[in-house]
Amino acid sequence: MNVTATDKGTSKNAKITITNNKGRLSKEEIENLIKEAERFKDQDEKIRKRVEAKNGLESYCVSVKHTLDEQNLKDKFDASDKETITKKVK
């Protein structure tokens, strides 16, 4: 079985060949694993999208917090606005 994997962040590809040596999975077991992976593909995709959305939100919150702390912007927000924004970011 030939398998190709791609790292989405760096776009690096890797190809490997899986052979059925002694002590390895049988052809039937491999086929069952592939069928199971296909069955859970939609669920895995939903989880991946949720994790990406969460990571994006966390990144945005860190960016907002960093912006509030920048020297040239500190004076542009009054204390109550800054406190409100800081609470929402947390």
PDB file of N, CA, C and O in Angstrom, residues 12-55:
ATOM      1  N   LYS A  12       4.886  20.290   2.730  1.00  0.00           N
ATOM      2  CA  LYS A  12       5.835  19.209   2.481  1.00  0.00           C
ATOM      3  C   LYS A  12       5.072  17.907   2.287  1.00  0.00           C
ATOM      4  O   LYS A  12       4.101  17.641   2.978  1.00  0.00           O
ATOM      5  N   ASN A  13       5.519  17.112   1.336  1.00  0.00           N
ATOM      6  CA  ASN A  13       4.909  15.821   1.055  1.00  0.00           C
ATOM      7  C   ASN A  13       5.851  14.705   1.483  1.00  0.00           C
ATOM      8  O   ASN A  13       7.066  14.843   1.378  1.00  0.00           O
ATOM      9  N   ALA A  14       5.258  13.607   1.927  1.00  0.00           N
ATOM     10  CA  ALA A  14       6.044  12.421   2.251  1.00  0.00           C
ATOM     11  C   ALA A  14       5.291  11.213   1.707  1.00  0.00           C
ATOM     12  O   ALA A  14       4.071  11.139   1.805  1.00  0.00           O
ATOM     13  N   LYS A  15       6.029  10.310   1.101  1.00  0.00           N
ATOM     14  CA  LYS A  15       5.423   9.095   0.548  1.00  0.00           C
ATOM     15  C   LYS A  15       6.084   7.892   1.199  1.00  0.00           C
ATOM     16  O   LYS A  15       7.303   7.857   1.345  1.00  0.00           O
ATOM     17  N   ILE A  16       5.260   6.922   1.617  1.00  0.00           N
ATOM     18  CA  ILE A  16       5.797   5.687   2.178  1.00  0.00           C
ATOM     19  C   ILE A  16       5.054   4.511   1.574  1.00  0.00           C
ATOM     20  O   ILE A  16       3.926   4.656   1.093  1.00  0.00           O
ATOM     21  N   THR A  17       5.695   3.364   1.605  1.00  0.00           N
ATOM     22  CA  THR A  17       5.060   2.131   1.159  1.00  0.00           C
ATOM     23  C   THR A  17       4.951   1.209   2.350  1.00  0.00           C
ATOM     24  O   THR A  17       5.935   0.964   3.049  1.00  0.00           O
ATOM     25  N   ILE A  18       3.745   0.725   2.598  1.00  0.00           N
ATOM     26  CA  ILE A  18       3.505  -0.193   3.699  1.00  0.00           C
ATOM     27  C   ILE A  18       3.453  -1.594   3.120  1.00  0.00           C
ATOM     28  O   ILE A  18       2.671  -1.869   2.210  1.00  0.00           O
ATOM     29  N   THR A  19       4.298  -2.459   3.642  1.00  0.00           N
ATOM     30  CA  THR A  19       4.312  -3.847   3.172  1.00  0.00           C
ATOM     31  C   THR A  19       3.771  -4.744   4.277  1.00  0.00           C
ATOM     32  O   THR A  19       3.843  -4.405   5.461  1.00  0.00           O
ATOM     33  N   ASN A  20       3.273  -5.885   3.889  1.00  0.00           N
ATOM     34  CA  ASN A  20       2.687  -6.809   4.848  1.00  0.00           C
ATOM     35  C   ASN A  20       3.750  -7.824   5.274  1.00  0.00           C
ATOM     36  O   ASN A  20       3.864  -8.900   4.713  1.00  0.00           O
ATOM     37  N   ASN A  21       4.517  -7.455   6.271  1.00  0.00           N
ATOM     38  CA  ASN A  21       5.541  -8.345   6.821  1.00  0.00           C
ATOM     39  C   ASN A  21       4.968  -9.141   7.978  1.00  0.00           C
ATOM     40  O   ASN A  21       3.880  -8.855   8.468  1.00  0.00           O
ATOM     41  N   LYS A  22       5.733 -10.110   8.438  1.00  0.00           N
ATOM     42  CA  LYS A  22       5.297 -10.921   9.579  1.00  0.00           C
ATOM     43  C   LYS A  22       5.040 -10.017  10.790  1.00  0.00           C
ATOM     44  O   LYS A  22       5.817  -9.125  11.090  1.00  0.00           O
ATOM     45  N   GLY A  23       3.930 -10.280  11.469  1.00  0.00           N
ATOM     46  CA  GLY A  23       3.596  -9.492  12.653  1.00  0.00           C
ATOM     47  C   GLY A  23       2.853  -8.211  12.327  1.00  0.00           C
ATOM     48  O   GLY A  23       2.514  -7.445  13.206  1.00  0.00           O
ATOM     49  N   ARG A  24       2.605  -7.967  11.063  1.00  0.00           N
ATOM     50  CA  ARG A  24       1.880  -6.764  10.640  1.00  0.00           C
ATOM     51  C   ARG A  24       0.404  -7.086  10.481  1.00  0.00           C
ATOM     52  O   ARG A  24      -0.027  -8.222  10.618  1.00  0.00           O
ATOM     53  N   LEU A  25      -0.366  -6.070  10.163  1.00  0.00           N
ATOM     54  CA  LEU A  25      -1.791  -6.261   9.941  1.00  0.00           C
ATOM     55  C   LEU A  25      -2.027  -7.054   8.653  1.00  0.00           C
ATOM     56  O   LEU A  25      -1.298  -6.901   7.679  1.00  0.00           O
ATOM     57  N   SER A  26      -3.066  -7.845   8.670  1.00  0.00           N
ATOM     58  CA  SER A  26      -3.419  -8.598   7.465  1.00  0.00           C
ATOM     59  C   SER A  26      -4.091  -7.651   6.471  1.00  0.00           C
ATOM     60  O   SER A  26      -4.503  -6.547   6.809  1.00  0.00           O
ATOM     61  N   LYS A  27      -4.209  -8.109   5.242  1.00  0.00           N
ATOM     62  CA  LYS A  27      -4.845  -7.308   4.209  1.00  0.00           C
ATOM     63  C   LYS A  27      -6.281  -6.964   4.606  1.00  0.00           C
ATOM     64  O   LYS A  27      -6.737  -5.841   4.393  1.00  0.00           O
ATOM     65  N   GLU A  28      -6.991  -7.926   5.201  1.00  0.00           N
ATOM     66  CA  GLU A  28      -8.363  -7.690   5.632  1.00  0.00           C
ATOM     67  C   GLU A  28      -8.429  -6.631   6.734  1.00  0.00           C
ATOM     68  O   GLU A  28      -9.322  -5.784   6.746  1.00  0.00           O
ATOM     69  N   GLU A  29      -7.478  -6.704   7.673  1.00  0.00           N
ATOM     70  CA  GLU A  29      -7.451  -5.715   8.758  1.00  0.00           C
ATOM     71  C   GLU A  29      -7.181  -4.317   8.213  1.00  0.00           C
ATOM     72  O   GLU A  29      -7.800  -3.339   8.654  1.00  0.00           O
ATOM     73  N   ILE A  30      -6.296  -4.229   7.253  1.00  0.00           N
ATOM     74  CA  ILE A  30      -5.986  -2.940   6.633  1.00  0.00           C
ATOM     75  C   ILE A  30      -7.214  -2.408   5.913  1.00  0.00           C
ATOM     76  O   ILE A  30      -7.572  -1.226   6.041  1.00  0.00           O
ATOM     77  N   GLU A  31      -7.892  -3.283   5.172  1.00  0.00           N
ATOM     78  CA  GLU A  31      -9.103  -2.863   4.459  1.00  0.00           C
ATOM     79  C   GLU A  31     -10.188  -2.414   5.440  1.00  0.00           C
ATOM     80  O   GLU A  31     -10.894  -1.430   5.181  1.00  0.00           O
ATOM     81  N   ASN A  32     -10.312  -3.091   6.565  1.00  0.00           N
ATOM     82  CA  ASN A  32     -11.282  -2.689   7.584  1.00  0.00           C
ATOM     83  C   ASN A  32     -10.941  -1.320   8.164  1.00  0.00           C
ATOM     84  O   ASN A  32     -11.825  -0.500   8.409  1.00  0.00           O
ATOM     85  N   LEU A  33      -9.660  -1.072   8.392  1.00  0.00           N
ATOM     86  CA  LEU A  33      -9.233   0.231   8.910  1.00  0.00           C
ATOM     87  C   LEU A  33      -9.534   1.334   7.903  1.00  0.00           C
ATOM     88  O   LEU A  33      -9.957   2.440   8.272  1.00  0.00           O
ATOM     89  N   ILE A  34      -9.326   1.052   6.630  1.00  0.00           N
ATOM     90  CA  ILE A  34      -9.610   2.041   5.590  1.00  0.00           C
ATOM     91  C   ILE A  34     -11.107   2.328   5.534  1.00  0.00           C
ATOM     92  O   ILE A  34     -11.529   3.489   5.450  1.00  0.00           O
ATOM     93  N   LYS A  35     -11.928   1.278   5.606  1.00  0.00           N
ATOM     94  CA  LYS A  35     -13.382   1.472   5.604  1.00  0.00           C
ATOM     95  C   LYS A  35     -13.821   2.292   6.812  1.00  0.00           C
ATOM     96  O   LYS A  35     -14.682   3.163   6.713  1.00  0.00           O
ATOM     97  N   GLU A  36     -13.236   2.007   7.959  1.00  0.00           N
ATOM     98  CA  GLU A  36     -13.568   2.748   9.174  1.00  0.00           C
ATOM     99  C   GLU A  36     -13.166   4.208   9.037  1.00  0.00           C
ATOM    100  O   GLU A  36     -13.906   5.108   9.448  1.00  0.00           O
ATOM    101  N   ALA A  37     -12.013   4.457   8.454  1.00  0.00           N
ATOM    102  CA  ALA A  37     -11.562   5.835   8.242  1.00  0.00           C
ATOM    103  C   ALA A  37     -12.520   6.573   7.318  1.00  0.00           C
ATOM    104  O   ALA A  37     -12.851   7.746   7.555  1.00  0.00           O
ATOM    105  N   GLU A  38     -12.977   5.911   6.281  1.00  0.00           N
ATOM    106  CA  GLU A  38     -13.947   6.516   5.366  1.00  0.00           C
ATOM    107  C   GLU A  38     -15.254   6.836   6.095  1.00  0.00           C
ATOM    108  O   GLU A  38     -15.869   7.873   5.870  1.00  0.00           O
ATOM    109  N   ARG A  39     -15.669   5.933   6.976  1.00  0.00           N
ATOM    110  CA  ARG A  39     -16.918   6.100   7.712  1.00  0.00           C
ATOM    111  C   ARG A  39     -16.864   7.327   8.635  1.00  0.00           C
ATOM    112  O   ARG A  39     -17.855   8.025   8.817  1.00  0.00           O
ATOM    113  N   PHE A  40     -15.708   7.593   9.207  1.00  0.00           N
ATOM    114  CA  PHE A  40     -15.561   8.704  10.145  1.00  0.00           C
ATOM    115  C   PHE A  40     -15.013   9.971   9.496  1.00  0.00           C
ATOM    116  O   PHE A  40     -14.712  10.947  10.182  1.00  0.00           O
ATOM    117  N   LYS A  41     -14.881   9.974   8.187  1.00  0.00           N
ATOM    118  CA  LYS A  41     -14.292  11.109   7.476  1.00  0.00           C
ATOM    119  C   LYS A  41     -15.052  12.410   7.741  1.00  0.00           C
ATOM    120  O   LYS A  41     -14.447  13.436   8.039  1.00  0.00           O
ATOM    121  N   ASP A  42     -16.391  12.380   7.646  1.00  0.00           N
ATOM    122  CA  ASP A  42     -17.184  13.597   7.869  1.00  0.00           C
ATOM    123  C   ASP A  42     -17.044  14.109   9.294  1.00  0.00           C
ATOM    124  O   ASP A  42     -16.900  15.315   9.521  1.00  0.00           O
ATOM    125  N   GLN A  43     -17.060  13.190  10.243  1.00  0.00           N
ATOM    126  CA  GLN A  43     -16.918  13.573  11.652  1.00  0.00           C
ATOM    127  C   GLN A  43     -15.535  14.189  11.890  1.00  0.00           C
ATOM    128  O   GLN A  43     -15.410  15.203  12.576  1.00  0.00           O
ATOM    129  N   ASP A  44     -14.505  13.592  11.312  1.00  0.00           N
ATOM    130  CA  ASP A  44     -13.152  14.134  11.451  1.00  0.00           C
ATOM    131  C   ASP A  44     -13.046  15.530  10.831  1.00  0.00           C
ATOM    132  O   ASP A  44     -12.381  16.414  11.374  1.00  0.00           O
ATOM    133  N   GLU A  45     -13.717  15.728   9.697  1.00  0.00           N
ATOM    134  CA  GLU A  45     -13.702  17.026   9.035  1.00  0.00           C
ATOM    135  C   GLU A  45     -14.377  18.086   9.901  1.00  0.00           C
ATOM    136  O   GLU A  45     -13.883  19.211  10.019  1.00  0.00           O
ATOM    137  N   LYS A  46     -15.485  17.753  10.547  1.00  0.00           N
ATOM    138  CA  LYS A  46     -16.173  18.692  11.442  1.00  0.00           C
ATOM    139  C   LYS A  46     -15.272  19.070  12.614  1.00  0.00           C
ATOM    140  O   LYS A  46     -15.185  20.239  13.002  1.00  0.00           O
ATOM    141  N   ILE A  47     -14.592  18.087  13.170  1.00  0.00           N
ATOM    142  CA  ILE A  47     -13.688  18.344  14.293  1.00  0.00           C
ATOM    143  C   ILE A  47     -12.529  19.228  13.841  1.00  0.00           C
ATOM    144  O   ILE A  47     -12.141  20.166  14.537  1.00  0.00           O
ATOM    145  N   ARG A  48     -11.989  18.939  12.649  1.00  0.00           N
ATOM    146  CA  ARG A  48     -10.873  19.737  12.124  1.00  0.00           C
ATOM    147  C   ARG A  48     -11.299  21.194  11.949  1.00  0.00           C
ATOM    148  O   ARG A  48     -10.576  22.124  12.346  1.00  0.00           O
ATOM    149  N   LYS A  49     -12.494  21.418  11.395  1.00  0.00           N
ATOM    150  CA  LYS A  49     -12.984  22.782  11.191  1.00  0.00           C
ATOM    151  C   LYS A  49     -13.197  23.498  12.522  1.00  0.00           C
ATOM    152  O   LYS A  49     -12.885  24.687  12.652  1.00  0.00           O
ATOM    153  N   ARG A  50     -13.712  22.775  13.519  1.00  0.00           N
ATOM    154  CA  ARG A  50     -13.941  23.374  14.834  1.00  0.00           C
ATOM    155  C   ARG A  50     -12.609  23.769  15.472  1.00  0.00           C
ATOM    156  O   ARG A  50     -12.472  24.860  16.041  1.00  0.00           O
ATOM    157  N   VAL A  51     -11.613  22.911  15.367  1.00  0.00           N
ATOM    158  CA  VAL A  51     -10.297  23.204  15.938  1.00  0.00           C
ATOM    159  C   VAL A  51      -9.664  24.397  15.222  1.00  0.00           C
ATOM    160  O   VAL A  51      -9.081  25.284  15.861  1.00  0.00           O
ATOM    161  N   GLU A  52      -9.788  24.448  13.896  1.00  0.00           N
ATOM    162  CA  GLU A  52      -9.245  25.585  13.150  1.00  0.00           C
ATOM    163  C   GLU A  52      -9.936  26.883  13.556  1.00  0.00           C
ATOM    164  O   GLU A  52      -9.288  27.925  13.694  1.00  0.00           O
ATOM    165  N   ALA A  53     -11.262  26.841  13.750  1.00  0.00           N
ATOM    166  CA  ALA A  53     -11.999  28.033  14.162  1.00  0.00           C
ATOM    167  C   ALA A  53     -11.563  28.482  15.557  1.00  0.00           C
ATOM    168  O   ALA A  53     -11.371  29.681  15.807  1.00  0.00           O
ATOM    169  N   LYS A  54     -11.384  27.521  16.452  1.00  0.00           N
ATOM    170  CA  LYS A  54     -10.948  27.843  17.817  1.00  0.00           C
ATOM    171  C   LYS A  54      -9.554  28.464  17.789  1.00  0.00           C
ATOM    172  O   LYS A  54      -9.286  29.463  18.462  1.00  0.00           O
ATOM    173  N   ASN A  55      -8.658  27.880  16.998  1.00  0.00           N
ATOM    174  CA  ASN A  55      -7.302  28.424  16.899  1.00  0.00           C
ATOM    175  C   ASN A  55      -7.315  29.832  16.309  1.00  0.00           C
ATOM    176  O   ASN A  55      -6.564  30.707  16.750  1.00  0.00           O
TER     177      ASN A  55
END
